[in-house]
Coordinates of C-alpha atoms in Angstrom, one line a residue:
Chain A
X1 CA 189.5 82.6 171.9
X2 CA 188.7 84.9 174.7
X3 CA 184.9 85.3 175.9
X4 CA 183.4 88.5 174.7
X5 CA 182.8 91.3 177.2
X6 CA 179.6 91.4 179.2
X7 CA 178.7 94.9 177.6
X8 CA 180.3 96.1 174.6
X9 CA 179.4 99.5 173.1
X10 CA 180.7 100.3 169.6
X11 CA 180.5 103.8 168.1
X12 CA 177.2 104.5 169.7
X13 CA 175.4 107.6 168.1
X14 CA 172.3 109.0 169.7
X15 CA 170.3 111.9 168.2
X16 CA 167.3 114.0 169.3
X17 CA 166.1 115.1 165.9
X18 CA 169.1 117.0 164.3
X19 CA 170.9 117.3 167.6
X20 CA 173.6 115.0 168.4
X21 CA 173.7 113.8 172.1
X22 CA 176.1 111.1 171.7
X23 CA 178.7 111.1 169.0
X24 CA 180.4 107.6 168.5
X25 CA 181.0 106.3 172.0
X26 CA 182.7 103.0 172.4
X27 CA 183.3 101.3 175.8
X28 CA 183.3 97.8 177.3
X29 CA 182.7 96.2 180.6
X30 CA 183.5 92.7 181.9
X31 CA 181.3 90.4 183.9
X32 CA 181.5 91.4 187.7
X33 CA 183.3 94.7 187.0
X34 CA 182.5 97.9 188.5
X35 CA 182.8 100.8 186.0
X36 CA 182.1 104.5 186.4
X37 CA 180.9 106.9 183.5
X38 CA 181.4 110.5 184.7
X39 CA 180.9 113.8 183.1
X40 CA 179.3 117.2 183.4
X41 CA 175.5 117.5 183.1
X42 CA 174.5 117.4 179.4
X43 CA 177.4 115.3 178.4
X44 CA 175.3 112.7 177.0
X45 CA 175.4 110.2 179.9
X46 CA 171.8 109.5 180.2
X47 CA 171.5 109.4 176.4
X48 CA 174.0 106.8 176.3
X49 CA 172.2 104.6 178.8
X50 CA 168.9 105.1 177.1
X51 CA 170.4 104.2 173.9
X52 CA 171.8 101.0 175.5
X53 CA 168.7 100.2 177.4
X54 CA 166.4 100.5 174.5
X55 CA 164.6 103.7 175.4
X56 CA 166.0 105.4 172.6
X57 CA 166.9 104.0 169.2
X58 CA 170.6 104.7 168.4
X59 CA 171.3 106.4 165.1
X60 CA 174.5 104.4 164.7
X61 CA 176.8 102.0 166.4
X62 CA 176.4 98.6 168.0
X63 CA 175.3 97.3 171.7
X64 CA 176.3 93.8 172.3
X65 CA 175.6 91.9 175.6
X66 CA 177.7 88.7 176.0
X67 CA 178.6 89.0 172.3
X68 CA 174.9 89.2 171.3
X69 CA 174.0 92.2 169.2
X70 CA 171.0 93.9 170.9
X71 CA 171.3 97.3 169.1
X72 CA 167.9 99.1 168.9
X73 CA 165.9 96.2 170.8
X74 CA 163.3 97.1 173.1
X75 CA 163.8 97.6 176.9
X76 CA 162.2 94.4 177.7
X77 CA 164.7 92.4 175.6
X78 CA 167.5 94.3 177.2
X79 CA 166.3 93.5 180.6
X80 CA 166.0 89.7 179.7
X81 CA 169.5 89.7 178.4
X82 CA 170.6 90.7 181.8
X83 CA 171.0 94.5 181.9
X84 CA 168.7 96.5 184.1
X85 CA 168.8 100.3 184.4
X86 CA 168.0 102.3 187.7
X87 CA 166.8 105.3 186.1
X88 CA 167.6 108.9 187.0
X89 CA 165.4 110.3 189.8
X90 CA 164.7 106.7 190.9
X91 CA 161.3 106.8 189.0
X92 CA 159.5 104.3 191.7
X93 CA 155.8 103.7 191.1
X94 CA 154.6 106.1 193.8
X95 CA 151.1 104.9 194.2
X96 CA 152.0 101.2 194.6
X97 CA 153.2 99.7 197.7
X98 CA 157.0 98.9 198.0
X99 CA 156.4 95.2 197.6
X100 CA 154.4 95.6 194.4
X101 CA 157.2 97.8 193.0
X102 CA 159.7 95.0 193.7
X103 CA 157.5 92.3 192.4
X104 CA 156.9 94.3 189.1
X105 CA 160.6 94.1 188.6
X106 CA 160.3 90.3 188.3
X107 CA 157.0 90.6 186.3
X108 CA 158.4 93.0 183.6
X109 CA 160.9 90.4 182.9
X110 CA 158.3 87.9 181.8
X111 CA 156.9 90.1 179.2
X112 CA 157.7 88.8 175.6
X113 CA 154.4 89.7 173.8
X114 CA 151.3 90.4 175.8
X115 CA 149.9 90.8 179.3
X116 CA 148.1 87.6 179.7
X117 CA 151.0 85.2 178.9
X118 CA 153.3 87.2 180.8
X119 CA 151.0 87.0 183.8
X120 CA 150.7 83.0 183.3
X121 CA 154.5 82.8 183.1
X122 CA 154.9 84.9 186.1
X123 CA 152.3 82.9 188.1
X124 CA 153.9 79.6 187.0
X125 CA 157.3 81.0 188.6
X126 CA 155.8 82.4 191.7
X127 CA 157.8 80.2 194.1
X128 CA 161.0 81.2 192.6
X129 CA 160.1 84.9 192.7
X130 CA 158.9 84.7 196.1
X131 CA 162.4 83.3 197.1
X132 CA 164.1 86.2 195.2
X133 CA 161.8 88.7 196.9
X134 CA 163.1 87.2 200.2
X135 CA 166.7 87.5 199.0
X136 CA 166.1 91.1 198.2
X137 CA 164.5 91.8 201.7
X138 CA 167.6 90.0 203.4
X139 CA 169.9 92.3 201.3
X140 CA 167.8 95.4 202.3
X141 CA 165.9 94.8 205.5
X142 CA 164.6 98.3 205.6
X143 CA 162.4 97.4 202.5
X144 CA 160.7 94.6 204.4
X145 CA 159.5 97.1 207.0
X146 CA 158.2 99.3 204.3
X147 CA 156.5 96.8 202.2
X148 CA 153.0 97.9 202.6
X149 CA 153.7 101.5 202.3
X150 CA 153.2 103.3 198.9
X151 CA 156.6 104.0 197.4
X152 CA 155.8 107.7 196.8
X153 CA 155.5 108.1 200.7
X154 CA 159.1 106.8 201.5
X155 CA 162.3 108.9 201.8
X156 CA 164.6 109.7 198.9
X157 CA 167.1 107.1 200.0
X158 CA 164.5 104.5 200.6
X159 CA 163.1 105.2 197.0
X160 CA 166.6 104.7 195.7
X161 CA 166.6 101.3 197.5
X162 CA 163.1 100.3 196.1
X163 CA 164.6 101.2 192.5
X164 CA 167.6 99.2 193.1
X165 CA 165.6 96.4 194.7
X166 CA 163.0 96.5 191.7
X167 CA 166.0 96.1 189.3
X168 CA 167.5 93.3 191.2
X169 CA 164.3 91.4 191.0
X170 CA 165.0 91.1 187.2
X171 CA 168.0 89.1 188.2
X172 CA 170.5 91.4 186.3
X173 CA 174.1 90.5 185.6
X174 CA 174.7 94.1 184.9
X175 CA 173.1 97.0 187.0
X176 CA 173.5 100.5 185.3
X177 CA 172.6 103.2 188.0
X178 CA 171.9 106.7 186.6
X179 CA 172.9 109.3 189.3
X180 CA 172.8 107.3 192.3
X181 CA 173.7 110.3 194.6
X182 CA 171.3 112.8 193.1
X183 CA 169.4 114.7 195.7
X184 CA 170.4 112.3 198.4
X185 CA 172.1 113.2 201.8
X186 CA 175.8 112.2 202.0
X187 CA 175.3 109.7 204.8
X188 CA 172.4 108.0 202.6
X189 CA 174.8 107.9 199.7
X190 CA 177.5 106.3 201.8
X191 CA 175.2 103.6 202.8
X192 CA 174.1 102.9 199.3
X193 CA 177.5 102.7 198.1
X194 CA 178.5 100.4 200.6
X195 CA 175.5 98.2 199.6
X196 CA 176.4 98.3 196.0
X197 CA 179.9 97.2 196.8
X198 CA 178.7 94.2 198.8
X199 CA 176.3 93.4 196.0
X200 CA 179.0 93.4 193.7
X201 CA 181.5 91.3 195.7
X202 CA 179.2 88.9 197.1
X203 CA 176.6 88.6 194.3
X204 CA 178.9 89.2 191.3
X205 CA 176.5 91.7 189.8
X206 CA 178.5 94.1 187.6
X207 CA 177.9 97.7 188.0
X208 CA 177.9 100.7 185.6
X209 CA 177.6 103.8 187.6
X210 CA 176.7 106.9 185.6
X211 CA 177.5 110.0 187.8
X212 CA 178.2 113.6 188.0
X213 CA 179.6 113.0 191.3
X214 CA 183.1 111.9 190.2
X215 CA 184.4 111.5 193.8
X216 CA 181.9 108.9 194.6
X217 CA 182.2 107.1 191.2
X218 CA 185.9 107.1 191.2
X219 CA 186.0 105.8 194.8
X220 CA 183.3 103.0 194.3
X221 CA 184.7 101.8 190.7
X222 CA 187.9 100.4 189.7
X223 CA 187.7 101.8 186.1
X224 CA 186.1 105.0 184.7
X225 CA 185.3 106.8 181.4
X226 CA 184.9 110.5 181.1
X227 CA 182.3 111.9 178.8
X228 CA 182.2 115.4 177.6
X229 CA 179.9 116.7 174.9
X230 CA 178.9 113.5 173.5
X231 CA 182.4 112.0 173.3
X232 CA 184.8 110.0 175.6
X233 CA 187.7 112.3 176.5
X234 CA 189.5 109.9 178.9
X235 CA 189.4 106.4 180.1
X236 CA 191.4 104.5 182.6
X237 CA 191.6 102.9 186.1
X238 CA 190.1 105.1 188.8
X239 CA 193.5 105.6 190.7
X240 CA 195.1 107.1 187.6
X241 CA 192.2 109.3 186.8
X242 CA 192.2 110.6 190.4
X243 CA 195.8 111.9 189.6
X244 CA 194.8 113.2 186.2
X245 CA 194.9 116.9 186.4
X246 CA 192.1 117.7 184.0
X247 CA 189.8 115.2 186.0
X248 CA 191.1 116.9 189.2
X249 CA 190.2 120.4 188.2
X250 CA 187.1 119.7 186.5
X251 CA 185.5 117.0 188.4
X252 CA 187.1 116.5 191.8
X253 CA 186.5 120.3 192.8
X254 CA 190.0 121.1 193.6
X255 CA 192.0 124.0 192.2
X256 CA 195.0 122.6 190.4
X257 CA 197.6 124.6 192.3
X258 CA 196.2 124.0 195.6
X259 CA 195.9 120.2 195.0
X260 CA 199.4 120.1 193.6
X261 CA 201.1 122.2 196.4
X262 CA 199.4 120.4 199.3
X263 CA 198.3 116.9 198.3
X264 CA 197.5 115.9 201.7
X265 CA 195.3 118.7 202.7
X266 CA 191.6 118.8 202.2
X267 CA 190.2 121.4 200.0
X268 CA 187.5 123.7 201.5
X269 CA 184.1 122.3 201.5
X270 CA 181.9 124.0 198.7
X271 CA 179.0 126.0 199.5
Chain B
X1 CA 108.3 114.3 195.7
X2 CA 107.1 111.1 194.0
X3 CA 107.9 112.4 190.5
X4 CA 111.3 113.7 191.9
X5 CA 112.1 110.2 193.2
X6 CA 110.9 108.6 190.0
X7 CA 113.4 110.8 188.1
X8 CA 116.2 110.0 190.4
X9 CA 115.7 106.2 190.1
X10 CA 116.0 106.6 186.3
X11 CA 118.7 109.0 186.6
X12 CA 120.9 106.6 188.8
X13 CA 120.4 103.9 186.3
X14 CA 121.5 105.8 183.1
X15 CA 124.0 107.6 185.3
X16 CA 125.5 104.1 186.2
X17 CA 126.0 103.3 182.4
X18 CA 127.7 106.6 181.9
X19 CA 129.8 105.9 184.9
X20 CA 131.1 102.7 183.2
X21 CA 132.0 104.7 180.3
X22 CA 133.8 107.3 182.4
X23 CA 135.6 104.7 184.3
X24 CA 136.9 103.2 181.1
X25 CA 138.2 106.5 179.9
X26 CA 139.8 107.0 183.3
X27 CA 141.5 103.6 183.0
X28 CA 142.6 104.3 179.4
X29 CA 143.7 107.7 180.1
X30 CA 145.8 106.7 183.3
X31 CA 147.7 104.0 181.5
X32 CA 148.3 105.5 178.1
X33 CA 147.7 109.3 178.4
X34 CA 145.1 108.9 175.7
X35 CA 141.6 110.3 175.8
X36 CA 139.5 107.7 174.0
X37 CA 136.6 109.2 172.2
X38 CA 135.8 105.7 170.6
X39 CA 134.5 104.7 174.1
X40 CA 130.9 105.7 173.2
X41 CA 131.2 103.5 170.1
X42 CA 132.2 100.5 172.4
X43 CA 128.8 101.2 174.5
X44 CA 126.8 101.4 171.1
X45 CA 128.4 98.1 169.9
X46 CA 127.6 96.4 173.2
X47 CA 124.1 97.4 172.7
X48 CA 123.7 96.6 169.1
X49 CA 125.5 93.1 169.6
X50 CA 123.2 92.4 172.6
X51 CA 120.0 93.1 170.5
X52 CA 121.3 90.7 167.7
X53 CA 122.5 87.8 170.0
X54 CA 119.5 87.9 172.5
X55 CA 117.2 86.0 170.0
X56 CA 119.7 83.3 169.6
X57 CA 121.2 82.7 173.0
X58 CA 120.1 82.8 176.5
X59 CA 120.3 86.3 178.0
X60 CA 123.2 85.8 180.2
X61 CA 125.4 84.1 177.7
X62 CA 124.2 86.6 175.0
X63 CA 125.6 89.4 177.4
X64 CA 128.8 87.7 178.0
X65 CA 129.3 87.1 174.3
X66 CA 128.5 90.8 173.5
X67 CA 131.0 92.1 176.3
X68 CA 133.8 89.9 175.3
X69 CA 133.4 90.7 171.7
X70 CA 133.5 94.4 172.2
X71 CA 136.4 93.8 174.5
X72 CA 138.2 92.2 171.6
X73 CA 137.5 95.1 169.3
X74 CA 138.6 97.4 172.0
X75 CA 142.1 95.7 172.2
X76 CA 142.3 96.1 168.4
X77 CA 141.4 99.8 168.8
X78 CA 144.0 100.0 171.5
X79 CA 146.9 98.7 169.2
X80 CA 146.0 101.1 166.6
X81 CA 145.6 104.1 168.7
X82 CA 148.8 103.7 170.8
X83 CA 150.5 103.5 167.4
X84 CA 154.3 103.3 167.3
X85 CA 156.6 103.5 170.1
X86 CA 157.7 107.0 170.9
X87 CA 156.3 108.2 167.6
X88 CA 152.5 108.6 168.1
X89 CA 151.8 111.4 170.5
X90 CA 148.7 111.2 172.9
X91 CA 147.1 114.0 170.8
X92 CA 147.6 112.1 167.6
X93 CA 146.0 109.0 169.3
X94 CA 142.9 111.0 170.4
X95 CA 142.4 112.0 166.8
X96 CA 142.8 108.3 165.8
X97 CA 140.2 107.3 168.3
X98 CA 137.8 109.9 166.8
X99 CA 138.4 108.5 163.4
X100 CA 137.6 105.0 164.8
X101 CA 134.5 106.4 166.4
X102 CA 133.3 107.7 163.2
X103 CA 134.2 104.5 161.2
X104 CA 132.2 102.3 163.8
X105 CA 129.2 104.6 163.5
X106 CA 129.3 104.2 159.7
X107 CA 129.5 100.6 159.8
X108 CA 126.8 100.3 162.4
X109 CA 124.7 102.3 160.0
X110 CA 125.1 100.0 157.2
X111 CA 124.8 96.8 159.4
X112 CA 121.9 97.8 161.7
X113 CA 120.1 100.7 159.9
X114 CA 119.1 103.9 161.3
X115 CA 116.3 102.9 163.6
X116 CA 116.7 102.7 167.4
X117 CA 117.3 99.2 168.6
X118 CA 116.1 97.6 171.8
X119 CA 115.1 94.2 173.2
X120 CA 112.5 93.2 175.8
X121 CA 113.4 93.1 179.4
X122 CA 113.1 89.7 181.2
X123 CA 111.4 91.3 184.1
X124 CA 107.6 91.1 183.7
X125 CA 106.8 94.2 185.7
X126 CA 107.9 97.2 187.6
X127 CA 108.2 97.2 191.4
X128 CA 105.9 99.6 193.2
X129 CA 107.9 101.0 196.0
X130 CA 105.8 103.6 198.0
X131 CA 104.2 104.7 194.8
X132 CA 107.7 105.0 192.8
X133 CA 107.7 102.7 189.9
X134 CA 111.1 100.9 189.8
X135 CA 111.9 99.0 186.7
X136 CA 114.1 96.0 187.8
X137 CA 116.2 96.5 184.7
X138 CA 117.3 99.9 186.4
X139 CA 118.2 98.1 189.6
X140 CA 120.1 95.5 187.6
X141 CA 122.2 98.2 185.6
X142 CA 123.0 100.0 188.9
X143 CA 123.8 97.0 190.8
X144 CA 126.0 95.5 188.1
X145 CA 127.8 98.8 187.6
X146 CA 128.7 99.1 191.4
X147 CA 129.9 95.5 191.3
X148 CA 131.9 96.1 188.3
X149 CA 133.6 99.2 189.6
X150 CA 134.5 97.4 192.9
X151 CA 135.9 94.4 191.1
X152 CA 138.0 96.6 188.9
X153 CA 139.3 98.5 191.8
X154 CA 140.2 95.4 193.6
X155 CA 141.7 93.8 190.5
X156 CA 143.9 96.8 190.0
X157 CA 145.1 96.8 193.6
X158 CA 145.5 93.0 194.3
X159 CA 146.6 91.4 190.9
X160 CA 150.0 91.6 189.4
X161 CA 148.5 92.4 186.1
X162 CA 146.2 95.3 187.7
X163 CA 149.4 96.5 189.2
X164 CA 151.2 96.6 186.0
X165 CA 148.4 99.0 184.8
X166 CA 149.1 101.1 187.8
X167 CA 152.8 101.1 187.0
X168 CA 152.3 102.4 183.5
X169 CA 149.8 104.9 185.0
X170 CA 152.5 106.0 187.6
X171 CA 155.6 106.1 185.2
X172 CA 155.4 104.7 181.8
X173 CA 159.1 105.2 181.5
X174 CA 160.1 103.2 184.6
X175 CA 157.5 100.6 183.5
X176 CA 159.2 100.3 180.0
X177 CA 162.6 100.0 182.0
X178 CA 161.6 97.0 184.1
X179 CA 160.5 95.4 180.9
X180 CA 156.8 95.8 181.0
X181 CA 155.4 96.0 177.4
X182 CA 153.5 99.4 177.6
X183 CA 151.7 98.6 174.3
X184 CA 150.5 95.2 175.7
X185 CA 149.2 96.9 178.8
X186 CA 147.5 99.7 176.8
X187 CA 145.7 97.1 174.7
X188 CA 144.5 95.4 177.8
X189 CA 143.3 98.8 179.3
X190 CA 141.5 99.4 176.1
X191 CA 139.9 95.9 176.1
X192 CA 138.7 96.2 179.7
X193 CA 137.3 99.8 179.2
X194 CA 135.5 98.7 176.1
X195 CA 134.1 95.7 177.9
X196 CA 132.9 98.0 180.6
X197 CA 131.3 100.5 178.3
X198 CA 129.6 97.5 176.5
X199 CA 128.3 96.1 179.7
X200 CA 126.5 99.4 180.5
X201 CA 124.6 99.2 177.3
X202 CA 123.9 95.5 177.2
X203 CA 122.1 96.2 180.3
X204 CA 120.5 99.4 179.6
X205 CA 119.3 98.9 176.0
X206 CA 115.7 97.5 177.1
X207 CA 115.0 100.9 178.9
X208 CA 117.1 103.2 176.7
X209 CA 117.1 102.1 173.0
X210 CA 120.4 102.5 171.2
X211 CA 121.0 104.0 167.8
X212 CA 123.9 103.8 165.4
X213 CA 124.8 107.6 166.4
X214 CA 124.2 107.3 170.1
X215 CA 128.1 107.1 170.5
X216 CA 128.5 110.8 170.5
X217 CA 126.0 111.4 173.4
X218 CA 127.5 108.4 175.3
X219 CA 131.1 109.6 174.8
X220 CA 130.3 113.2 175.7
X221 CA 128.6 112.0 178.9
X222 CA 131.3 109.5 179.8
X223 CA 134.0 112.1 179.3
X224 CA 132.1 114.5 181.6
X225 CA 131.9 111.8 184.3
X226 CA 135.5 111.0 183.9
X227 CA 136.3 114.9 184.0
X228 CA 134.6 115.0 187.4
X229 CA 137.6 113.2 188.8
X230 CA 140.1 114.9 186.5
X231 CA 140.3 111.8 184.5
X232 CA 142.3 110.3 187.3
X233 CA 140.1 108.7 189.6
X234 CA 137.8 105.7 189.2
X235 CA 135.8 106.5 192.5
X236 CA 135.0 110.1 191.2
X237 CA 134.3 109.0 187.7
X238 CA 131.6 106.7 189.3
X239 CA 130.1 109.5 191.3
X240 CA 130.5 111.9 188.4
X241 CA 128.4 109.4 186.3
X242 CA 125.7 109.2 188.8
X243 CA 125.5 113.0 189.3
X244 CA 125.3 113.5 185.6
X245 CA 122.6 110.8 185.1
X246 CA 120.5 112.3 187.7
X247 CA 120.8 115.9 186.6
X248 CA 119.9 114.9 183.1
X249 CA 116.7 113.3 184.3
X250 CA 115.7 116.2 186.5
X251 CA 116.2 118.6 183.6
X252 CA 114.1 116.4 181.3
X253 CA 111.4 115.9 183.8
X254 CA 110.9 119.4 185.0
X255 CA 111.7 121.0 181.6
X256 CA 108.6 119.3 180.3
X257 CA 106.4 121.4 182.7
X258 CA 107.9 124.7 181.2
X259 CA 105.0 125.8 178.7
X260 CA 106.2 125.9 175.1
X261 CA 109.4 123.5 175.6
X262 CA 107.3 120.4 176.1
X263 CA 108.3 117.8 173.7
X264 CA 111.6 119.5 172.9
X265 CA 112.8 119.1 176.4
X266 CA 114.9 116.0 175.5
X267 CA 117.2 118.2 173.2
X268 CA 118.3 120.2 176.1
X269 CA 119.2 117.2 178.2
X270 CA 122.7 116.9 177.4
X271 CA 123.4 120.5 177.2
X272 CA 121.9 121.2 180.6
X273 CA 123.7 118.3 182.2
X274 CA 127.0 119.4 180.8
X275 CA 126.5 123.0 182.2
X276 CA 125.7 121.4 185.6
X277 CA 128.9 119.2 185.3
X278 CA 131.1 122.2 184.3
X279 CA 129.9 124.1 187.4
X280 CA 130.7 121.0 189.7
X281 CA 134.0 120.6 188.1
X282 CA 134.9 124.2 188.6
X283 CA 133.7 123.9 192.2
X284 CA 135.8 120.9 192.7
X285 CA 138.8 122.6 191.2
X286 CA 138.4 125.6 193.4
X287 CA 138.0 123.3 196.4
X288 CA 141.3 121.5 195.6
X289 CA 143.1 124.8 195.3
X290 CA 142.0 126.0 198.6
X291 CA 143.2 122.5 200.2

């Protein structure tokens, strides 16, 4: 018998009242893999993530981590099972110092019922958590410099670092990142994706990259799913999708004819 | 001048107790988005429990038990008011807290009757400071309030549990995503704010008797204190409480001298203070816009 995949989503349906945002999506992801989920704005990418991470209760379908059924469980339980989400728009805690942001990532994991026992469990593991904080700082030295500063007063790229570092403090085996590149300068995005690649290869953390920026997602991930209007329309290895005509025209910004006629040349930069 | 100072001293003390209620409201509002109108009931419960307990126990112990008991009641109210995940809106929660406030008032009427309750202060006589009579109890209320506000601020900044409260205030969604149980944090916010409100009236009751229906006056004053800082700032809620307390005392003190008003002055205390508060809030809002 083969081991179950790290993440397995089966026929997931997410609704907002009568509106169907996600209409029966199935996908899976193995331990240590890098997988992208691409699609236009409003395709249901964030709904899928929120349905998986416990922010929304799915109307139908199953979510399994390591073969364990976690459908409709709260966000805390998903985090403890090994999946942490880096939400769209970073969502750092702006008034709290960077270091507190990071520590809260580890603290949140201790919540099972209430604040007092969570605090006691957290304090008991303080040494271990300090070591993990040190590890995050060594992975992202910039955060060590910013540790005292309120997270709201750091740059967009730094906030993305804080959000990723906060997620890493929960020791995830799968990191789901919603719109890594949103609102960030290309150079910053480059640094971040190099970091994620290293994180994946050296630490073995699997990545689920949810992106509108298909170029980035296909470059960084070995496999991708394409979501449109709440359904999966394509799936496959990134290099195949890069060659796929629909993907090229819709997501890679190239006109079909131009790309076919002169495969080597660069398309004109967009406005 | 002497009378003025006398009124200010009393005002600072009652204002401190209002400040505690206001700070509690800020704490709950920041972490849960709920305006908690049961906050006044917590204060009344604090006072009534204290009156009952002070005959049986040493004063310090009685106060501690009263504050902890009301804190426990507060955490229960928190669980009920927060309701179901993603189903109960802040507005629905507000109505729930109003309902709970009415319920507590009715139970208090049944249990304690409709007369004002008080207990004797442990201090034998007032201090005479340059002709101004200062009840030590007033100083106690003001001092403890300041200490509690400082400790709370420090706790929110320095402890991981306090930072979790701050995290829920900053972004409830992100707090949920890192695994913090937002309901558990809400219950703690309610418990702490209930304890704070109770503390105010545990100490104030000897000089300001508490009645089963005092909760409305206290909740409105506490809300006005909190509104001074836009329900967002503990520091400004503290200042707001003091301003409100002093303003009320001045209105009562000087309205007495207006012929024909005399004994009825107390009725205008709340209204006049709220008008002053409204003006101050308006002034502050203008000031912020111009910044």
